[in-house]
XYZ file of C-alpha atoms in Angstrom:
274
model
C 59.567 151.662 41.825
C 62.878 150.954 43.850
C 65.018 148.663 43.036
C 65.791 146.305 45.700
C 68.511 143.684 44.678
C 70.865 146.959 45.618
C 71.041 147.065 48.683
C 72.516 150.513 49.843
C 75.954 151.235 51.294
C 76.250 151.099 54.587
C 77.136 154.656 56.328
C 80.598 154.881 58.453
C 79.278 154.231 62.114
C 77.494 151.251 60.267
C 80.536 149.878 58.045
C 82.184 150.177 61.978
C 79.857 147.749 63.546
C 79.694 145.376 60.861
C 83.837 145.299 61.200
C 83.612 144.694 65.283
C 81.332 141.882 65.114
C 83.626 139.749 62.466
C 86.378 140.711 64.606
C 85.248 139.080 67.192
C 82.793 135.978 66.021
C 87.051 134.635 63.723
C 87.486 135.571 67.576
C 85.172 133.101 68.918
C 86.149 130.300 66.190
C 89.042 129.889 67.174
C 88.752 129.884 71.025
C 86.199 127.099 70.182
C 88.630 125.745 67.846
C 91.591 125.680 70.399
C 89.557 123.664 72.671
C 87.942 121.747 70.762
C 91.890 119.958 69.740
C 92.392 120.485 73.547
C 89.673 118.085 74.218
C 91.556 115.236 71.574
C 94.158 115.378 72.482
C 93.497 114.889 76.072
C 90.660 111.722 74.824
C 94.266 111.015 72.707
C 95.918 110.817 75.822
C 93.789 108.494 77.916
C 93.220 106.141 75.489
C 94.854 102.011 75.649
C 98.495 103.302 74.480
C 98.988 100.976 71.598
C 102.463 98.936 70.626
C 104.950 101.046 69.427
C 104.088 103.665 71.936
C 106.143 106.053 72.948
C 106.205 105.374 77.179
C 103.586 106.889 78.813
C 102.757 108.112 82.735
C 101.908 105.765 85.421
C 98.528 106.705 85.929
C 97.360 106.480 89.506
C 94.748 103.265 89.172
C 97.897 100.873 88.104
C 99.972 101.842 91.832
C 99.146 99.877 93.868
C 99.884 95.794 95.020
C 99.982 92.415 92.349
C 99.393 89.316 93.259
C 99.480 85.729 92.241
C 100.794 82.249 91.998
C 102.796 80.677 89.570
C 104.213 76.371 88.613
C 107.147 75.088 89.867
C 108.579 71.937 88.846
C 110.389 71.111 93.144
C 108.277 73.601 94.725
C 103.651 73.398 95.570
C 103.856 77.354 93.437
C 105.006 80.347 93.554
C 104.108 82.910 95.279
C 105.180 86.311 93.602
C 103.741 90.217 95.875
C 105.245 93.151 93.489
C 103.899 96.896 94.732
C 105.099 99.766 91.987
C 105.026 103.585 93.895
C 103.571 106.432 92.279
C 107.288 107.755 91.727
C 108.240 105.282 89.896
C 109.531 102.076 92.437
C 109.183 99.092 93.099
C 109.731 96.212 95.347
C 109.355 92.659 94.349
C 108.600 89.753 97.115
C 109.032 86.013 95.853
C 107.846 82.931 98.373
C 108.759 79.332 97.464
C 105.717 77.632 98.451
C 106.356 74.200 100.001
C 108.122 72.047 100.478
C 111.441 72.581 99.963
C 114.478 75.954 102.426
C 113.823 78.177 99.575
C 114.862 81.021 100.891
C 112.068 84.211 100.092
C 113.766 86.801 97.263
C 113.288 90.197 97.404
C 113.789 93.089 94.734
C 113.740 96.842 94.260
C 114.869 99.283 91.964
C 112.646 101.474 89.477
C 110.151 100.706 86.527
C 109.192 101.675 83.524
C 105.763 101.366 81.874
C 105.734 101.254 77.467
C 103.876 100.467 75.287
C 101.717 99.008 77.560
C 104.591 96.545 79.271
C 106.161 96.965 82.731
C 108.585 96.609 83.229
C 110.958 96.239 86.729
C 114.902 97.307 86.393
C 117.633 96.247 88.700
C 119.013 92.957 89.479
C 115.476 90.988 89.179
C 116.028 87.268 87.024
C 114.034 86.552 84.197
C 111.014 86.448 83.981
C 109.947 88.088 86.093
C 111.340 91.713 85.054
C 108.792 92.404 81.941
C 105.759 91.943 82.163
C 101.940 93.045 79.942
C 99.969 94.930 81.356
C 95.670 94.764 81.462
C 93.292 97.777 80.348
C 93.330 100.221 83.113
C 96.915 97.888 85.073
C 93.630 95.641 86.057
C 96.325 92.525 86.152
C 100.608 91.920 84.572
C 100.569 88.736 82.205
C 103.306 87.398 80.834
C 101.377 85.084 78.315
C 98.824 85.382 75.682
C 97.691 89.252 74.911
C 94.355 88.512 77.478
C 97.074 87.254 79.661
C 95.017 84.164 79.941
C 97.794 82.278 79.456
C 101.301 81.427 81.246
C 101.076 83.820 84.303
C 99.823 86.108 86.035
C 99.088 88.597 89.225
C 96.149 91.051 89.762
C 96.248 93.781 91.449
C 94.129 93.889 94.559
C 91.916 96.805 95.150
C 93.624 97.020 98.205
C 96.795 98.406 98.446
C 98.730 96.584 101.281
C 101.560 99.008 102.939
C 102.451 99.701 106.450
C 101.315 102.346 108.438
C 104.691 104.112 109.508
C 103.396 104.176 112.941
C 102.400 101.556 115.612
C 104.614 98.819 113.462
C 107.886 96.856 114.599
C 110.629 98.031 112.194
C 113.501 95.789 112.297
C 117.042 97.226 110.552
C 118.284 95.080 107.358
C 120.228 98.425 105.817
C 122.530 101.278 107.205
C 124.570 102.906 105.145
C 123.807 100.264 101.660
C 125.627 98.028 103.836
C 123.659 94.339 106.443
C 123.387 95.577 110.251
C 125.090 93.503 112.687
C 122.947 92.262 114.326
C 118.490 91.602 113.495
C 117.868 92.975 116.651
C 118.123 96.926 115.714
C 114.297 97.811 115.144
C 111.991 101.347 115.825
C 108.764 101.146 116.870
C 106.816 105.072 117.191
C 104.558 105.829 118.917
C 100.988 107.449 117.915
C 100.164 109.092 121.175
C 102.888 108.675 122.191
C 105.173 110.456 120.317
C 108.168 109.314 121.868
C 109.715 106.974 118.996
C 111.332 103.377 120.437
C 113.820 100.892 119.868
C 116.673 98.977 120.332
C 120.489 99.727 119.310
C 121.824 96.781 118.311
C 123.160 97.053 121.862
C 121.334 99.587 123.761
C 117.525 100.560 124.341
C 116.924 104.060 121.953
C 114.887 106.652 123.591
C 113.310 109.828 121.880
C 110.675 112.441 120.443
C 109.198 112.257 116.380
C 107.123 114.796 114.333
C 105.929 113.373 111.004
C 104.106 115.999 108.607
C 102.667 114.057 105.138
C 106.591 112.839 103.257
C 108.620 114.577 105.999
C 110.204 112.818 109.267
C 112.222 114.243 112.414
C 113.483 111.730 114.692
C 114.818 113.988 117.411
C 115.276 114.450 120.381
C 116.650 110.426 120.698
C 119.035 109.124 123.475
C 120.269 105.568 124.436
C 120.919 103.411 127.516
C 123.983 103.144 128.693
C 126.633 99.247 129.032
C 128.809 98.470 127.914
C 128.702 96.701 124.504
C 131.695 94.941 121.188
C 133.501 97.706 120.047
C 131.780 96.606 116.220
C 128.299 97.215 117.579
C 128.643 100.231 119.232
C 129.961 102.121 115.095
C 126.737 100.478 114.635
C 125.327 102.253 116.624
C 127.196 105.301 116.762
C 126.538 105.249 112.413
C 122.345 104.977 113.209
C 122.509 107.477 115.365
C 124.111 109.845 112.883
C 120.969 108.145 109.936
C 118.173 108.662 112.591
C 119.180 112.590 113.387
C 120.235 112.919 109.718
C 116.578 111.793 108.495
C 113.463 114.425 107.006
C 111.940 112.775 105.194
C 110.519 108.235 105.044
C 108.586 106.702 102.489
C 106.704 103.003 102.815
C 106.717 100.595 100.039
C 104.782 97.229 101.266
C 106.094 96.429 104.068
C 109.156 98.723 104.015
C 110.190 101.195 105.740
C 112.890 103.955 103.384
C 114.162 106.707 105.725
C 115.331 109.286 103.835
C 118.155 112.482 104.240
C 119.137 115.735 102.300
C 118.633 114.825 98.173
C 116.480 112.047 99.233
C 119.139 109.928 100.340
C 118.037 106.026 101.653
C 119.834 106.203 105.305
C 118.232 103.330 106.754
C 116.096 100.368 105.473
C 113.893 98.875 107.504
C 111.379 95.530 107.019
C 108.246 96.106 109.551
C 108.374 92.170 112.287
C 104.575 91.045 112.579
C 104.543 89.909 116.336
C 101.914 88.996 116.600
């Protein structure tokens, strides 16, 4: 009677087949393990950051505009509007609600998020320079873990940001300095592809081209009339800035004209005429 407990030794071709199958099986296990590890890593990166974790990249859901009112000892309240963009920049607007003649204030700069905390860097007064960030960026607070105590800003469903075209853009900064007059402005007329405005001395006219964030303003011309020397100098600097513009960005209601290497050449604020 044949002993069936002992299997026959495989022939040479059979042994080679078994070796190939073993290699294939091993490779499949390695690939499966790598994919599982990658999925685990992705899940961990999407999880809510805990205290003490390193800085995290800002998810798209955090971007936008936050709005809220804070208590005030000598006014009805302080309205804050905070805009964040995807390049790590912010614009914070502060308005004191009557009574009183407190001027509106604006702060701009860079921000960082670390361990669910938002830090505004620059000349931002306390306590507006640091905020606790809620889950998925739904709110900003300065109180307890839930943000129910103390100041709280809610993220709006719609981002408060002005379009480039069809707006009255008032010049507020040129080469890092305030303009001599508050009359200099630009208007980009979408249908005609034309730019119109005022340099502080002469009417401005010309054409523009825009594609994504690229912007070219040329050719440009002005009317001719006599103006004060300092106003003429400002006009020349403005025309040079417009002609050197390569890109633009809008944050909230502010327009930045950017030259080579992203240098800010001029800054404008929108003015609603109606």
